[in-house]
Amino acid sequence: MIYDKDEYLKPYAPLIDKRHQSAVLRRDQLAGYGRPLSDGANNHLYYGVHRGTHSTFFREWAPAATQMWIIGPFSAWRREDRFRMKRLEGGTWEIEIPNELVPHGTLFKWYVTWNGGEGERLPVYATRCVQDPDTKIFSAQVWAPAKAYQWKNDYGCPSIANPLIYEAHIGMSSEECKVSTFVEFEKNVLPRVCALGYNTIQLMALQEHPYYGSFGYQVSNFFALSSRFGTPEEFKHLVDTAHKKGIAVVMDVVHSHAVDNEMEGPGKIDGSEDLYFHSGARGRHPAWGSRCFDYGKEATVWMLLSNLKFWMQEYHLDGFRFDGVTSMIYYDHGLGRDFTDYSCYFNGSADEDAVLYLTLANLLIRELNPRAVVIAEDMSGMPGLAAPFSQGGVGFEYRMSMGVADHWIKWIKERQDQDWSMGEIWWELSGKRADERTISYAECHDQAMVGDKTIIFRLLDAEMYTSMNTGSRSLTIDRGIALHKMIRLVTIATAGDGYLCFMGNEFGHPEWIDFPRQGNDWSYFYARRQWSLSENPDLRYRHLLEFDKAMIHLFAKHNLLMEKPVQLYADEEKKVLIIGRGNCIFALNFNPAVSHTDFTFPAPAGSYRVVLDSDSGTFGGFERNDGALKHQTRKVDGRESLSLYLPSRTAVVLMKANDRKKR
């Protein structure tokens, strides 16, 4: 168990054991003793819309409803007796309609009455919802194409031990001021991801959401693929193509809350506010204005588990990044709280129902695909969250190292780089629990949003708009370009088990992200990616792109994330940090003014050659090193050591020459 490897967890062993035993018991209660949990997570196969040979069944669980109708063009959007739904045992409502009345593409809604009210609603299990371009009102849609999509590649990707993740948003992936599509992403962006060397794409905003500007985090229809990006078949083709190229597709899934909109979301599907959610103040998120699930309700658990199974089986997804886990697992949602010691996780502030649900979710996902990539977005660092279930953990394969990006913001914002501490950089970037696997990143989409700043913007500020052409000479630009490369390299060099980059940040995208809203006159100007900047030979963005490409390919080709990073040397005065990882040595000189000649440090014995140099002209550097030189260790004060020339603000990666030949 996890407390056997961490003595500081020993006092909390009883609670850890209790959580584990509760999960075992709950799994057996839900699935039946000895049966797979996945056998029972089939709500989506019963509720919603199901096409038969001659008729279509429509079903919804709405126990508080007194009457229900299906309305649509077939009823002139009025309640008609022949489209009144029948109440079955347990609060389920059903109607069977001949297929000729509801052909493929037919729009529909529920009309529900309850004690004290009535209104239009969208099915909780709707798999397709579309928005009227004029009224902006959403309707569910019968999606039954004559020919089902035929998958061309095997289900899922081969096992990816160390994800190199390209985080992307379909809608803002075009350079044009518009909402982009699955087809355009497959044609224009997927090849970029392949060329850069990333092996996983993490797609945001796939679940339907009424407000585009929510970045997909205010979900209304949990089973519906957002129609603003295209059709289910087009998305399947995108996933299929990614798998053909050996790229896993991970979905950014939102099970932490739901949109408060009643007409689109599941909030009051039958007039009751607590069908799937907590009632009263606990049922509403104090910061996000959304509905909070009650994970203690069996109906909620089955609905969410079925949701995971649906996305994996319908779209052949390779896993999930669970959003807002911190918000889920604490009664106070982790708001305004620092997690300073282990007592913070075991003092009664954790929502044990939420922890239990996440454990069940991971068990289900592993049943469906043992190779699945499952990531928790958690800022609290709860012990065991990313530990195997068999060891008393919640079962996530990875946890996002959210503190890394926060530290880069702090260091860049509050200190000059000559004051950065090499020991602190090493400690904060490499520190993690021994029993968990982590994904590191220097910045993700959070740092690109309006109200925050990307690393490149913090480094360059206004000069980004005037001096990024190759003909300009600017100390600010030179500094920013150099540090941008070094920050990303040291982040991946110290990463736990995976690395993430948000779309466009690899080349220092110059604009923030601001979705169309009233405050910007509904403009798409900042909700796009200016790919052409990285392709222009007269601009320096291409140098950052080439560096990222070389860096990712180096890690992918030699599986460097499979090896544990070790600190070989740190010099606070000279601002040098030396890291060993696998058969590589990463030598970083953060000194802004001083280049070090014959800098000597302990290193594993052998002959080395340069495989990556941030000062290369290809990467916008000044070519101060001879990349063709071989470097041989020698004994210095009785220790094997290397001596290097380390120009200021540069990083060099060396690989053992003999190991390189073996590969």
XYZ file of C-alpha atoms in Angstrom:
663
model
C 0.000 0.000 0.000
C 1.086 3.599 -0.543
C 1.711 4.115 3.171
C 4.273 1.318 3.141
C 6.482 3.490 0.933
C 5.861 6.779 2.721
C 6.220 6.899 6.496
C 4.407 10.238 6.639
C 1.285 8.458 5.417
C 1.411 5.835 8.193
C -0.855 7.810 10.570
C -3.504 7.918 7.845
C -3.336 4.227 6.950
C -6.796 3.472 8.453
C -8.477 6.101 6.264
C -6.571 4.980 3.175
C -7.617 1.388 3.857
C -11.201 2.519 4.419
C -11.249 4.316 1.059
C -9.884 1.235 -0.658
C -12.351 -1.116 1.013
C -15.244 1.229 0.235
C -14.303 1.156 -3.439
C -14.137 -2.639 -3.493
C -17.517 -2.885 -1.782
C -19.121 -0.225 -3.975
C -17.845 -1.848 -7.153
C -19.364 -5.163 -6.114
C -22.643 -3.494 -5.098
C -22.975 -1.745 -8.441
C -21.741 -4.483 -10.767
C -22.512 -7.598 -8.801
C -19.894 -9.667 -7.022
C -17.188 -10.851 -9.371
C -18.642 -9.080 -12.399
C -16.894 -6.311 -14.358
C -18.049 -2.799 -13.572
C -18.190 -2.109 -17.293
C -20.996 -4.654 -17.706
C -23.329 -2.375 -15.782
C -22.284 1.020 -17.154
C -24.809 0.904 -19.985
C -27.292 3.694 -19.298
C -26.485 5.174 -22.694
C -27.589 1.950 -24.374
C -31.082 2.321 -22.935
C -31.759 6.028 -22.437
C -31.642 8.617 -25.193
C -32.391 7.794 -28.833
C -32.178 4.246 -30.185
C -32.947 3.385 -33.773
C -34.618 0.119 -34.689
C -35.463 -1.386 -38.043
C -38.892 0.209 -38.234
C -39.147 2.562 -35.266
C -37.102 4.704 -32.915
C -37.269 4.577 -29.122
C -36.846 7.732 -27.048
C -36.305 7.376 -23.282
C -35.516 9.583 -20.307
C -35.269 9.044 -16.567
C -37.357 11.815 -15.004
C -39.028 10.511 -11.830
C -40.431 13.892 -10.710
C -42.138 14.578 -14.051
C -45.930 14.355 -14.156
C -46.151 14.318 -17.966
C -43.703 14.284 -20.879
C -43.994 14.817 -24.612
C -41.557 14.712 -27.455
C -41.925 17.792 -29.633
C -40.387 18.676 -32.992
C -41.259 19.435 -36.593
C -43.284 16.213 -36.660
C -45.646 17.837 -34.128
C -45.204 21.418 -35.338
C -43.324 21.876 -32.021
C -46.583 21.488 -30.126
C -47.662 18.948 -27.531
C -49.796 16.322 -29.216
C -51.405 13.305 -27.573
C -49.850 10.893 -30.055
C -46.400 12.112 -28.977
C -47.108 11.917 -25.255
C -44.526 9.686 -23.575
C -45.459 6.739 -21.394
C -44.273 6.481 -17.824
C -42.614 3.181 -16.999
C -41.604 1.704 -13.680
C -38.944 3.632 -11.762
C -39.576 7.031 -13.314
C -38.495 6.212 -16.867
C -40.438 7.784 -19.741
C -40.594 6.223 -23.197
C -42.114 6.637 -26.625
C -41.779 4.609 -29.823
C -42.109 6.516 -33.104
C -42.066 5.155 -36.669
C -38.780 5.945 -38.380
C -40.471 7.769 -41.253
C -41.693 10.446 -38.806
C -38.231 11.029 -37.338
C -35.722 10.648 -40.182
C -32.019 11.270 -39.773
C -31.406 14.895 -38.805
C -34.794 15.480 -37.153
C -34.703 18.069 -34.369
C -36.599 17.410 -31.134
C -36.960 18.251 -27.446
C -38.824 17.053 -24.404
C -41.669 19.065 -23.019
C -41.947 18.258 -19.319
C -44.490 19.114 -16.662
C -43.985 18.686 -12.928
C -45.723 19.803 -9.783
C -45.449 23.553 -9.928
C -43.965 24.039 -13.369
C -43.270 23.005 -16.945
C -40.787 23.643 -19.717
C -38.743 22.443 -22.658
C -35.732 20.265 -21.962
C -32.970 18.445 -23.826
C -32.410 14.732 -23.165
C -29.652 13.989 -20.660
C -28.449 11.176 -22.916
C -28.682 13.113 -26.193
C -25.730 12.262 -28.425
C -26.275 15.115 -30.835
C -27.410 18.687 -30.113
C -27.353 21.587 -32.559
C -27.743 25.328 -32.167
C -30.011 27.390 -34.369
C -27.769 30.017 -36.041
C -30.408 32.731 -35.664
C -32.135 32.105 -32.346
C -29.050 30.462 -30.728
C -31.412 27.915 -29.160
C -30.251 24.315 -28.897
C -32.276 21.270 -29.907
C -31.485 17.582 -29.764
C -31.123 15.822 -33.090
C -31.838 12.309 -34.287
C -28.518 11.116 -35.667
C -28.981 7.958 -37.711
C -26.974 8.155 -40.948
C -27.760 5.483 -43.495
C -24.195 4.210 -43.372
C -22.337 3.871 -40.103
C -18.684 4.892 -39.957
C -16.332 2.017 -40.723
C -13.211 2.140 -38.572
C -10.038 1.481 -40.552
C -7.562 1.074 -37.719
C -7.440 -1.002 -34.571
C -9.330 0.178 -31.508
C -7.073 2.591 -29.649
C -3.369 3.286 -29.901
C -0.551 1.012 -28.804
C 0.528 1.584 -25.227
C 2.168 4.969 -24.696
C 4.371 4.733 -21.630
C 5.348 8.406 -21.630
C 2.870 10.801 -23.235
C 4.208 13.760 -25.164
C 0.941 15.687 -25.236
C -0.172 18.358 -27.674
C -3.120 20.094 -26.007
C -5.494 21.474 -28.611
C -8.864 23.139 -29.124
C -10.562 22.255 -32.399
C -12.530 25.480 -32.746
C -9.620 27.875 -32.401
C -7.181 25.798 -34.462
C -7.701 27.761 -37.675
C -5.825 30.909 -38.635
C -9.073 32.342 -39.943
C -11.407 34.268 -37.653
C -13.972 31.517 -37.292
C -14.822 28.257 -35.553
C -12.653 25.570 -37.099
C -13.774 21.995 -37.733
C -12.689 18.404 -37.239
C -11.977 18.134 -40.966
C -9.766 21.223 -40.966
C -7.941 20.101 -37.832
C -7.203 16.721 -39.392
C -5.952 18.352 -42.572
C -3.993 21.289 -41.171
C -3.023 20.637 -37.533
C -2.628 16.884 -37.162
C 0.304 16.862 -39.638
C 1.974 19.566 -37.524
C 1.602 17.435 -34.422
C 3.170 14.491 -36.256
C 6.048 16.607 -37.571
C 6.767 17.971 -34.095
C 7.003 14.450 -32.678
C 4.188 14.489 -30.110
C 2.557 11.089 -29.559
C -0.701 12.224 -27.912
C -3.258 14.922 -28.607
C -5.478 16.120 -25.789
C -8.640 17.653 -27.202
C -10.624 20.235 -25.293
C -14.283 21.213 -25.523
C -15.569 18.026 -27.161
C -18.668 17.749 -24.944
C -21.464 20.071 -26.023
C -21.527 23.451 -24.278
C -23.905 26.360 -24.942
C -21.346 29.145 -24.462
C -18.378 28.854 -26.809
C -16.342 31.187 -24.610
C -16.434 28.731 -21.701
C -13.577 26.838 -23.415
C -15.801 23.752 -23.140
C -15.819 23.709 -19.338
C -19.532 24.533 -18.899
C -20.956 21.297 -20.309
C -24.666 20.942 -20.997
C -24.891 17.647 -22.901
C -22.399 15.114 -21.612
C -22.972 12.491 -24.313
C -23.098 14.921 -27.245
C -20.065 15.749 -29.366
C -20.066 19.504 -29.913
C -21.794 20.001 -33.252
C -20.116 23.369 -33.849
C -16.983 21.443 -34.921
C -18.660 18.982 -37.282
C -20.319 15.579 -37.326
C -19.614 12.413 -35.312
C -18.362 10.718 -38.488
C -15.885 13.531 -39.117
C -14.555 13.240 -35.586
C -14.257 9.479 -35.919
C -12.250 9.975 -39.097
C -9.944 12.357 -37.227
C -9.406 9.817 -34.438
C -8.909 7.043 -36.981
C -6.300 9.073 -38.843
C -4.473 9.951 -35.626
C -4.315 6.263 -34.706
C -2.952 5.441 -38.151
C -0.134 7.888 -37.434
C 0.505 6.334 -34.022
C -0.970 9.255 -32.084
C -3.251 8.657 -29.111
C -6.349 10.821 -28.694
C -7.219 11.867 -25.143
C -10.386 13.746 -24.273
C -10.570 16.598 -21.785
C -13.607 15.275 -19.900
C -15.647 17.426 -17.516
C -17.286 15.477 -14.698
C -16.585 18.082 -12.048
C -19.714 20.178 -12.666
C -22.412 20.987 -15.226
C -23.747 24.153 -16.779
C -26.529 25.865 -14.835
C -28.644 26.406 -17.966
C -31.913 24.552 -17.396
C -33.139 24.444 -21.003
C -29.932 22.787 -22.259
C -28.382 21.085 -19.255
C -29.438 18.279 -16.908
C -30.057 20.643 -13.987
C -33.857 20.406 -13.777
C -34.703 17.784 -16.353
C -37.858 16.846 -14.407
C -38.235 20.013 -12.349
C -36.225 18.734 -9.395
C -32.871 20.335 -8.754
C -31.287 17.341 -7.059
C -31.824 14.513 -9.546
C -28.108 14.313 -10.272
C -26.880 17.181 -8.135
C -26.692 18.348 -4.546
C -29.590 20.523 -3.444
C -29.270 23.945 -1.894
C -26.031 25.899 -1.689
C -23.871 22.787 -1.984
C -25.370 22.122 -5.400
C -23.920 25.294 -6.896
C -20.273 26.055 -7.399
C -19.406 29.334 -5.650
C -16.763 30.336 -8.206
C -17.990 28.849 -11.469
C -21.746 29.428 -11.193
C -22.407 25.840 -12.237
C -24.155 22.761 -10.819
C -22.233 20.346 -8.566
C -22.833 16.617 -8.944
C -23.791 14.490 -5.956
C -21.412 11.568 -6.335
C -23.168 9.731 -3.538
C -26.226 9.179 -5.732
C -26.261 5.883 -7.616
C -28.017 7.546 -10.560
C -25.224 10.106 -10.863
C -22.499 7.481 -10.672
C -24.105 5.272 -13.327
C -24.743 8.231 -15.611
C -21.123 9.428 -15.396
C -19.621 5.947 -15.683
C -21.799 5.262 -18.715
C -20.592 8.560 -20.126
C -16.969 7.415 -19.975
C -17.807 4.082 -21.581
C -19.775 5.837 -24.333
C -16.887 8.116 -25.314
C -14.358 5.288 -25.300
C -16.432 2.855 -27.314
C -18.253 5.228 -29.650
C -15.211 7.299 -30.594
C -12.319 4.906 -29.818
C -10.691 7.428 -27.479
C -7.473 6.437 -25.752
C -8.214 8.024 -22.413
C -9.202 11.130 -20.514
C -7.802 14.134 -18.765
C -10.255 14.727 -15.911
C -10.836 18.440 -15.452
C -11.378 20.107 -12.089
C -10.480 17.140 -9.882
C -9.538 19.423 -6.978
C -12.982 20.985 -7.129
C -14.564 17.531 -7.050
C -12.735 16.013 -4.100
C -13.041 18.762 -1.465
C -16.148 20.201 0.107
C -14.723 23.703 -0.311
C -13.535 22.895 -3.872
C -9.996 23.731 -2.772
C -10.753 27.436 -3.142
C -8.379 29.797 -1.346
C -6.632 26.967 0.451
C -3.013 25.915 0.606
C -2.239 22.236 0.964
C 0.808 22.445 3.178
C 0.961 19.022 4.854
C -0.628 15.584 4.764
C -3.248 16.436 7.350
C -4.946 18.670 4.745
C -6.022 15.553 2.838
C -7.280 13.545 5.792
C -8.928 16.115 8.069
C -12.488 15.518 6.922
C -12.419 18.160 4.180
C -12.414 15.583 1.367
C -15.669 14.561 -0.302
C -15.306 10.803 0.058
C -18.153 10.205 -2.405
C -16.208 12.092 -5.083
C -12.987 10.229 -4.302
C -14.932 6.980 -4.528
C -16.481 7.937 -7.871
C -13.071 8.751 -9.358
C -11.765 5.399 -8.133
C -14.667 3.607 -9.822
C -14.112 5.656 -12.983
C -10.498 4.546 -13.162
C -11.456 0.915 -12.547
C -13.992 1.106 -15.373
C -11.555 2.721 -17.806
C -8.919 0.070 -17.068
C -11.475 -2.671 -17.713
C -12.293 -1.174 -21.086
C -8.707 -0.441 -22.078
C -5.782 -1.355 -19.808
C -3.552 0.897 -21.953
C -5.681 3.999 -21.484
C -4.027 7.329 -20.652
C -5.889 8.774 -17.644
C -4.776 12.103 -16.174
C -6.017 14.059 -13.160
C -5.972 17.842 -13.124
C -5.404 18.315 -9.410
C -3.616 21.205 -7.765
C -3.874 19.850 -4.213
C -1.462 16.942 -4.612
C -3.691 14.465 -2.791
C -1.559 11.406 -1.919
C -2.605 8.296 -3.804
C -4.544 10.115 -6.498
C -2.132 8.901 -9.177
C -1.254 5.625 -7.477
C -2.577 2.225 -8.580
C -5.807 1.002 -7.025
C -4.036 -2.171 -5.894
C -1.786 -0.018 -3.716
C -4.609 1.925 -2.124
C -4.650 4.694 -4.713
C -7.452 6.314 -6.689
C -5.986 4.840 -9.856
C -5.123 7.747 -12.146
C -2.118 6.967 -14.287
C -0.884 10.557 -14.168
C -1.381 13.791 -12.263
C -0.769 17.177 -13.867
C 2.215 18.942 -12.260
C 0.287 22.198 -12.045
C 2.787 23.820 -9.687
C 5.506 23.857 -12.354
C 3.731 26.453 -14.498
C 2.905 28.486 -11.387
C 6.578 28.578 -10.435
C 7.637 29.759 -13.873
C 5.133 32.597 -13.626
C 6.488 33.485 -10.184
C 10.144 33.394 -11.222
C 9.662 35.375 -14.441
C 7.321 37.906 -12.872
C 9.028 38.502 -9.546
C 12.762 38.023 -10.213
C 15.393 38.873 -12.773
C 16.816 35.696 -14.262
C 20.208 36.460 -12.696
C 18.464 35.898 -9.351
C 16.960 32.528 -10.223
C 18.068 29.718 -7.958
C 19.350 26.599 -9.674
C 18.551 24.479 -6.632
C 15.025 25.851 -6.440
C 14.417 25.220 -10.144
C 15.593 21.644 -9.743
C 13.601 21.063 -6.559
C 10.307 22.543 -7.771
C 10.443 20.995 -11.246
C 11.583 17.505 -10.301
C 9.848 17.071 -6.948
C 7.010 14.576 -6.869
C 5.754 11.695 -4.798
C 7.560 8.421 -5.440
C 4.285 6.541 -5.914
C 2.821 8.773 -8.638
C 3.419 9.506 -12.287
C 3.134 13.103 -13.445
C 2.783 15.255 -16.561
C 4.897 18.418 -16.546
C 4.471 21.578 -18.573
C 5.882 25.070 -18.579
C 2.504 26.449 -19.633
C -0.844 25.120 -20.836
C -4.015 26.792 -22.069
C -4.552 28.406 -18.641
C -1.551 30.677 -19.084
C -2.682 31.731 -22.552
C -6.064 33.094 -21.505
C -6.951 36.779 -21.267
C -6.051 37.921 -17.780
C -2.867 35.866 -17.767
C 0.252 35.847 -19.914
C 2.154 33.216 -21.812
C 5.842 32.765 -21.081
C 6.832 34.463 -24.327
C 4.647 37.479 -23.530
C 6.107 37.782 -20.041
C 9.604 37.690 -21.532
C 9.115 39.980 -24.548
C 6.072 42.137 -23.776
C 5.461 44.900 -26.342
C 8.652 44.218 -28.296
C 7.040 41.044 -29.592
C 5.044 43.284 -31.942
C 8.023 45.234 -33.253
C 11.210 43.186 -33.110
C 10.522 39.542 -33.941
C 11.798 39.914 -37.493
C 15.218 38.362 -38.083
C 16.690 41.706 -39.162
C 16.030 43.414 -35.844
C 18.526 43.369 -33.019
C 16.999 43.623 -29.582
C 18.452 42.571 -26.240
C 14.919 41.941 -24.971
C 14.130 39.632 -27.877
C 17.474 37.838 -27.618
C 16.913 37.253 -23.904
C 13.326 36.123 -24.387
C 14.092 33.723 -27.227
C 16.982 32.191 -25.275
C 15.011 31.750 -22.048
C 11.921 30.434 -23.833
C 14.000 27.558 -25.185
C 15.785 26.934 -21.897
C 12.599 26.997 -19.821
C 10.933 24.402 -22.012
C 14.038 22.225 -22.114
C 14.627 22.212 -18.358
C 10.923 21.532 -17.805
C 10.901 18.411 -19.954
C 14.356 17.383 -18.692
C 13.041 17.339 -15.109
C 9.552 16.059 -15.998
C 8.190 13.072 -14.183
C 6.690 10.804 -16.810
C 5.106 12.982 -19.489
C 5.170 16.462 -21.013
C 2.479 18.809 -22.364
C 2.437 21.774 -24.731
C -0.584 23.876 -25.637
C -1.277 24.448 -29.316
C 0.875 27.258 -30.678
C 2.951 27.808 -27.554
C 5.723 25.695 -29.062
C 6.603 28.627 -31.321
C 5.732 31.397 -28.877
C 2.318 32.332 -30.231
C 2.064 36.113 -29.814
C -1.571 36.528 -28.854
C -3.604 35.562 -25.833
C -6.873 33.632 -26.097
C -10.111 35.556 -25.919
C -13.249 33.897 -27.238
C -16.035 35.892 -28.892
C -18.041 37.748 -26.260
C -19.941 40.966 -25.806
C -16.864 42.694 -24.397
C -14.900 42.227 -27.649
C -17.817 42.696 -30.052
C -18.017 38.935 -30.564
C -14.687 38.869 -32.355
C -12.807 35.685 -33.281
C -9.526 37.540 -33.723
C -7.998 36.147 -30.534
C -9.733 32.754 -30.744
C -7.441 31.358 -33.430
C -3.819 30.320 -34.024
C -1.534 32.245 -36.383
C 0.390 29.279 -37.803
C 1.866 31.351 -40.635
C 4.083 33.207 -38.175
C 6.058 30.026 -37.568
C 6.426 29.449 -41.313
C 7.701 32.909 -42.213
C 11.491 32.767 -42.803
C 11.788 36.438 -41.879
C 10.367 35.960 -38.375
C 11.977 34.368 -35.328
C 8.967 32.250 -34.391
C 10.301 29.564 -36.733
C 13.419 29.266 -34.567
C 11.317 28.403 -31.535
C 9.302 25.921 -33.594
C 12.442 24.163 -34.813
C 13.815 23.957 -31.282
C 10.612 22.433 -29.936
C 10.590 19.942 -32.789
C 14.186 18.900 -32.122
C 13.566 18.675 -28.375
C 10.448 16.520 -28.658
C 12.009 14.237 -31.257
C 15.035 13.747 -29.006
C 12.875 12.647 -26.095
C 10.624 10.498 -28.265
C 13.383 8.734 -30.176
C 15.420 7.831 -27.117
C 12.565 7.320 -24.624
C 14.233 9.710 -22.194
C 11.132 10.124 -20.021
C 11.398 6.468 -19.094
C 14.551 7.316 -17.142
C 14.605 9.216 -13.862
C 16.283 12.647 -13.904
C 19.199 13.206 -11.541
C 20.951 16.400 -10.588
C 24.628 16.112 -11.473
C 25.657 19.619 -10.475
C 24.232 23.014 -9.511
C 26.187 26.237 -9.153
C 24.185 29.106 -7.688
C 26.865 31.717 -8.288
C 27.550 30.798 -11.895
C 23.874 29.961 -12.573
C 24.590 26.547 -14.039
C 22.374 23.484 -13.661
C 23.517 20.063 -14.906
C 20.980 17.227 -15.172
C 21.467 13.625 -16.140
C 18.696 11.588 -17.696
C 19.209 8.196 -19.247
C 22.227 8.422 -21.517
C 21.987 12.204 -21.833
C 23.401 15.175 -19.960
C 21.561 18.506 -19.957
C 23.867 21.432 -19.234
C 22.091 24.760 -18.751
C 23.795 28.094 -18.152
C 21.179 30.609 -17.006
C 23.809 33.294 -16.434
C 22.665 36.365 -18.416
C 26.153 37.749 -19.091
C 28.915 35.269 -18.300
C 29.947 32.391 -20.537
C 31.908 29.665 -18.786
C 35.018 28.211 -20.355
C 36.077 24.703 -19.313
C 33.175 24.381 -16.907
C 33.910 21.114 -15.126
C 31.374 18.897 -13.417
C 31.006 15.225 -12.404
C 29.575 12.995 -15.128
C 29.222 9.279 -15.901
C 32.357 8.028 -17.618
C 32.285 7.952 -21.393
C 32.522 9.815 -24.655
C 29.770 12.321 -25.463
C 28.584 14.251 -28.462
C 26.188 17.180 -28.742
C 22.670 16.218 -29.857
C 20.893 19.506 -29.094
C 22.246 23.035 -28.689
C 19.882 25.920 -27.980
C 22.544 28.300 -29.340
C 22.406 26.715 -32.795
C 21.654 29.091 -35.641
C 18.754 26.856 -36.633
C 17.153 27.797 -33.333
C 17.973 31.503 -33.535
C 21.165 31.235 -31.507
C 24.647 32.655 -32.004
C 26.568 29.446 -32.890
C 29.082 29.843 -30.078
C 29.716 26.094 -29.743
C 31.215 23.590 -32.136
C 28.592 20.860 -32.304
C 30.966 18.473 -34.059
C 33.312 18.191 -31.090
C 33.361 15.007 -29.055
C 33.676 15.290 -25.302
C 35.470 12.694 -23.213
C 35.281 12.427 -19.441
C 38.487 12.527 -17.440
C 39.437 12.138 -13.811
C 39.345 15.386 -11.829
C 40.012 15.123 -8.103
C 39.390 11.409 -8.361
C 35.997 11.721 -10.100
C 34.997 11.228 -13.705
C 34.176 14.701 -15.037
C 33.319 16.591 -18.195
C 34.561 20.035 -19.166
C 32.405 22.167 -21.458
C 32.192 25.635 -22.867
C 28.810 26.963 -21.735
C 27.827 30.244 -23.397
C 25.533 32.530 -21.430
C 21.808 31.794 -21.576
C 22.205 28.547 -23.481
C 21.586 24.870 -22.968
C 23.313 21.914 -24.526
C 22.325 18.244 -24.495
C 25.029 15.616 -24.799
C 24.557 11.919 -25.418
C 26.967 9.110 -24.709
C 28.499 8.277 -28.068
C 28.677 4.526 -27.480
C 25.064 4.349 -26.274
C 23.939 6.341 -29.283
C 25.522 3.811 -31.645
C 23.727 0.956 -29.911
C 20.456 2.550 -30.799
